[in-house]
PDB file of C-alpha atoms in Angstrom:
ATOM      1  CA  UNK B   1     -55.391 -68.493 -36.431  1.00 73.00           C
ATOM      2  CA  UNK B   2     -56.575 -65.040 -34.927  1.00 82.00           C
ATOM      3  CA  UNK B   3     -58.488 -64.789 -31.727  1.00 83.00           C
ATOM      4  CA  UNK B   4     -60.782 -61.839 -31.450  1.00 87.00           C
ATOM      5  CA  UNK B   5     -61.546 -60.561 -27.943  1.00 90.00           C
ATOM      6  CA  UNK B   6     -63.077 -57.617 -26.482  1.00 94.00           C
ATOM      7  CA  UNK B   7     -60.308 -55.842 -23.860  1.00 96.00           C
ATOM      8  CA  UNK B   8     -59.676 -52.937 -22.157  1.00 97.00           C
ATOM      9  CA  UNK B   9     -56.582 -50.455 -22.690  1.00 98.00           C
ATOM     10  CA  UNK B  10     -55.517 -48.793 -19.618  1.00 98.00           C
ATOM     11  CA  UNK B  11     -53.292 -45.772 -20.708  1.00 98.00           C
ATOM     12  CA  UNK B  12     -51.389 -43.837 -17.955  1.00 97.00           C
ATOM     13  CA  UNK B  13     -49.636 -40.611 -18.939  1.00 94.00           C
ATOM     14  CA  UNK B  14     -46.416 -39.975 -17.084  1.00 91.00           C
ATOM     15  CA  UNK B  15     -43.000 -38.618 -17.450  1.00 88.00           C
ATOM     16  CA  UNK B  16     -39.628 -40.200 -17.224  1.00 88.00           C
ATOM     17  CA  UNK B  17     -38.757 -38.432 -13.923  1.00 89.00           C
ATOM     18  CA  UNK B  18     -41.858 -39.358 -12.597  1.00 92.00           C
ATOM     19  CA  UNK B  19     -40.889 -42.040  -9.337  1.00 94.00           C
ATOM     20  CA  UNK B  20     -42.885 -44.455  -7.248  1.00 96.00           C
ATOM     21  CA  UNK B  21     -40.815 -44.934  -4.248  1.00 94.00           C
ATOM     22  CA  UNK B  22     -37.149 -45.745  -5.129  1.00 94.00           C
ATOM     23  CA  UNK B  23     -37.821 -46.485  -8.844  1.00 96.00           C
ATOM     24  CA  UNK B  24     -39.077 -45.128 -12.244  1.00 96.00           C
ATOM     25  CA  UNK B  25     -42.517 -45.201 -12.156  1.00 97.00           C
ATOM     26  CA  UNK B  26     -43.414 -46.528 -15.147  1.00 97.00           C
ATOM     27  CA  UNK B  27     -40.905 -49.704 -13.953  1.00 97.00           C
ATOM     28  CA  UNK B  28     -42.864 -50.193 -11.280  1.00 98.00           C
ATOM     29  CA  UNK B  29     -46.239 -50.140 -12.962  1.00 98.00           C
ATOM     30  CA  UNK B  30     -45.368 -52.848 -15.209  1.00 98.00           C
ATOM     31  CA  UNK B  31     -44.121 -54.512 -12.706  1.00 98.00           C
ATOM     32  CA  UNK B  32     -47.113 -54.314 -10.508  1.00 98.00           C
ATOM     33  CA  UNK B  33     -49.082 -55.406 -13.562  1.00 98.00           C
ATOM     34  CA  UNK B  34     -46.666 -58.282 -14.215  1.00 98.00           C
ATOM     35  CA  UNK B  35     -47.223 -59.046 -10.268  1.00 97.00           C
ATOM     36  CA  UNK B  36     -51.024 -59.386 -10.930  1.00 97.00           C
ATOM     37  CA  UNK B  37     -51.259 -61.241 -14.045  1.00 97.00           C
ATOM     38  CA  UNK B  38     -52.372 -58.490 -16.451  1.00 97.00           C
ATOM     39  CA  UNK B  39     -51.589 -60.028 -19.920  1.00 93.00           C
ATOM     40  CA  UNK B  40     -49.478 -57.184 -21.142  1.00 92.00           C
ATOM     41  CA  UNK B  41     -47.716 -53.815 -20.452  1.00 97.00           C
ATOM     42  CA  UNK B  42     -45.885 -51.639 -22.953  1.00 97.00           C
ATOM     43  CA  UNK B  43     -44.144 -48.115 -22.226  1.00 97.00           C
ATOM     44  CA  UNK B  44     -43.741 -45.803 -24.904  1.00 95.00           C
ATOM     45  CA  UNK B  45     -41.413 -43.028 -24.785  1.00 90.00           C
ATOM     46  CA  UNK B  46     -42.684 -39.439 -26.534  1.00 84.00           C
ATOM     47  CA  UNK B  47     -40.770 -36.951 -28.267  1.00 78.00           C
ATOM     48  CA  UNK B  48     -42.545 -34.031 -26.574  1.00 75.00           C
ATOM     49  CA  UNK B  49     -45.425 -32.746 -24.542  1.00 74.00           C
ATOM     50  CA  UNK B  50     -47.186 -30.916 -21.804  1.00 72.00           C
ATOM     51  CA  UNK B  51     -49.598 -32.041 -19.146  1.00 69.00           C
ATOM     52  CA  UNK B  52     -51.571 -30.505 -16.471  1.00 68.00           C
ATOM     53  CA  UNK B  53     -48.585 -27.905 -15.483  1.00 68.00           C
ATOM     54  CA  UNK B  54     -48.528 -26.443 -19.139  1.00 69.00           C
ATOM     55  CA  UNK B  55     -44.359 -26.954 -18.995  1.00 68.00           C
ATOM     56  CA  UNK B  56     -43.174 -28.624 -22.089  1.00 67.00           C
ATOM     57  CA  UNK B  57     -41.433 -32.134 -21.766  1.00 65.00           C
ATOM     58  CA  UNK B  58     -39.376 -33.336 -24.288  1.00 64.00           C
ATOM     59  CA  UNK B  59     -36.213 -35.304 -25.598  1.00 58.00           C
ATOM     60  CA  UNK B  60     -33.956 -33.473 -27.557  1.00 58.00           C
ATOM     61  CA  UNK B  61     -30.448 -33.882 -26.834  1.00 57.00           C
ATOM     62  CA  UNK B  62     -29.853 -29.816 -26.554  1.00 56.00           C
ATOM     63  CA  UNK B  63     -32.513 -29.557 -24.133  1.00 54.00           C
ATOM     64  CA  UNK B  64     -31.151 -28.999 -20.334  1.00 50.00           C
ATOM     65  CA  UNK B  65     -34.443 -30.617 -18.733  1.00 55.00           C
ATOM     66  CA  UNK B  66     -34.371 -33.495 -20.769  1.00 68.00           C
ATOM     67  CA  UNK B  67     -37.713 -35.429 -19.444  1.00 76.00           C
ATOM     68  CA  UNK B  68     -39.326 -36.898 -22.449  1.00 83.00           C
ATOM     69  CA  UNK B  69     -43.122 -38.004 -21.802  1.00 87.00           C
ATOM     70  CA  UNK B  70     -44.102 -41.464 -21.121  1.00 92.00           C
ATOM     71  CA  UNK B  71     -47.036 -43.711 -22.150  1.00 95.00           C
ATOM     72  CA  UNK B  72     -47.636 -46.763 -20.378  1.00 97.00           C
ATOM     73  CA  UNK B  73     -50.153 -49.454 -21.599  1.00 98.00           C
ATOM     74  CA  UNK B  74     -51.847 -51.747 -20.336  1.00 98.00           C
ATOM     75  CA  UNK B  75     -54.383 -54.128 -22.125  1.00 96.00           C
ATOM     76  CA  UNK B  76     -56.554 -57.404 -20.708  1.00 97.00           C
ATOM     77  CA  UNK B  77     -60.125 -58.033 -20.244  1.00 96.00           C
ATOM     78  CA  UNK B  78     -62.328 -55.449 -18.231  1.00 97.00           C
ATOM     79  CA  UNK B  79     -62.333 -57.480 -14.923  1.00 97.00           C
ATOM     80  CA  UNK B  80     -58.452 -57.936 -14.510  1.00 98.00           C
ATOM     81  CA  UNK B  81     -57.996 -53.906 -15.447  1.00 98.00           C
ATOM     82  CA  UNK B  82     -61.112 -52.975 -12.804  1.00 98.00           C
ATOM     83  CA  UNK B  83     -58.994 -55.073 -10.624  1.00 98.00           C
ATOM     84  CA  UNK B  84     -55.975 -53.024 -10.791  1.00 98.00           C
ATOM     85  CA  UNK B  85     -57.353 -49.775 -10.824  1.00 98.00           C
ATOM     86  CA  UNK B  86     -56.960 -50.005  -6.905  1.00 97.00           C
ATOM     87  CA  UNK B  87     -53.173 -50.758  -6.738  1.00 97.00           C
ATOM     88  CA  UNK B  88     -52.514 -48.350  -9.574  1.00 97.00           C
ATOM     89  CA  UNK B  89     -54.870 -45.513  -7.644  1.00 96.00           C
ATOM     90  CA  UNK B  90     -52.071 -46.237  -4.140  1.00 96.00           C
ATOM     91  CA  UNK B  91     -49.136 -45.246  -6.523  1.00 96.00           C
ATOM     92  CA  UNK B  92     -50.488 -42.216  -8.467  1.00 93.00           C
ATOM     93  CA  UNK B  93     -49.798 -38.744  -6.967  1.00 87.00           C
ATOM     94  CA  UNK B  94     -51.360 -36.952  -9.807  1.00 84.00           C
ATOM     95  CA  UNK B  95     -51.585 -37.967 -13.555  1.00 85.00           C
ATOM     96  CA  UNK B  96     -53.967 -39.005 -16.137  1.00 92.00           C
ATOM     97  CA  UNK B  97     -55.065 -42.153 -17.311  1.00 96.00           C
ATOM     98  CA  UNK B  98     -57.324 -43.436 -19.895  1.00 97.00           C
ATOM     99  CA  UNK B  99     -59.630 -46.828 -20.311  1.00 98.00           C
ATOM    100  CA  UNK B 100     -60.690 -47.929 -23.882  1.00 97.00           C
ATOM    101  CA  UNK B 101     -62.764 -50.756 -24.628  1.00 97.00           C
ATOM    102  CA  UNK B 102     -60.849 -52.131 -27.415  1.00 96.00           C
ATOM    103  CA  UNK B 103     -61.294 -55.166 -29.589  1.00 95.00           C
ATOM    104  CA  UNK B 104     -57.903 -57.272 -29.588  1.00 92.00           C
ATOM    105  CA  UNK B 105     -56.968 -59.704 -31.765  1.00 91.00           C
ATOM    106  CA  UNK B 106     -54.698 -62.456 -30.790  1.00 84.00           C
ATOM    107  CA  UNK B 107     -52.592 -64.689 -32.987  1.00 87.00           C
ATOM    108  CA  UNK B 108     -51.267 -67.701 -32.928  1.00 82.00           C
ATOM    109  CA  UNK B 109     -51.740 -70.599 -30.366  1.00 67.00           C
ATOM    110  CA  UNK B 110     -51.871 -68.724 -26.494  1.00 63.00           C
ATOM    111  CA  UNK B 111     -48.136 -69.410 -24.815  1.00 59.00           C
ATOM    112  CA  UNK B 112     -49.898 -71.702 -21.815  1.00 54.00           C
ATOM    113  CA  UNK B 113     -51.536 -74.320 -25.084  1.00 48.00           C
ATOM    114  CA  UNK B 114     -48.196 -75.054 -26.159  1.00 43.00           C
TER     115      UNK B 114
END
């Protein structure tokens, strides 16, 4: 059985060097979204890019910078995203992130029905 719903996908474009404190940023985002009950959190790691300084990230092996770009995403309904936007905004130093209304579509019973 699918449910449909309509969401929102918060995408936040870092780097693997990127930190938040004493940690990897993108561990701490999730974790912060884990903390406030956002439904799910994925980071993707890129083979290459470039962001607002122009320098070329990537992840070959030969590479001496090795610091492959990072997606992380974020999806749950527009409220619980709006709702994070606030912690997310007191651990950003610069970056770029992206909302998308999306429509998800869930399947199988939901974990807390079983």
């Amino acid at each position: 059985m699918r449910t449909p719903m309509d969401a929102v996908l918060l995408r936040i474009h870092a780097s693997e060097r990127d930190r938040f404190g004493h940690q990897p940023f993108h561990e701490a985002v999730v974790a912060k979204a884990r903390e406030a009950g956002l439904k799910g959190a994925t980071v993707l790691r890129g083979v290459i890019g470039y962001g607002h300084d122009s320098r070329i990230h990537t992840a070959k092996i030969l590479d001496l910078s090795v610091d492959p770009p990072l997606v992380i995403e974020i999806v749950d309904d527009e409220a619980s995203i709006t709702a994070f936007l606030p912690t997310l905004d007191g651990m950003m130093e610069f970056g770029l992130v992206t909302l998308e209304k999306v429509r998800v579509l869930r399947y199988g019973a939901p974990q807390d029905a079983a």
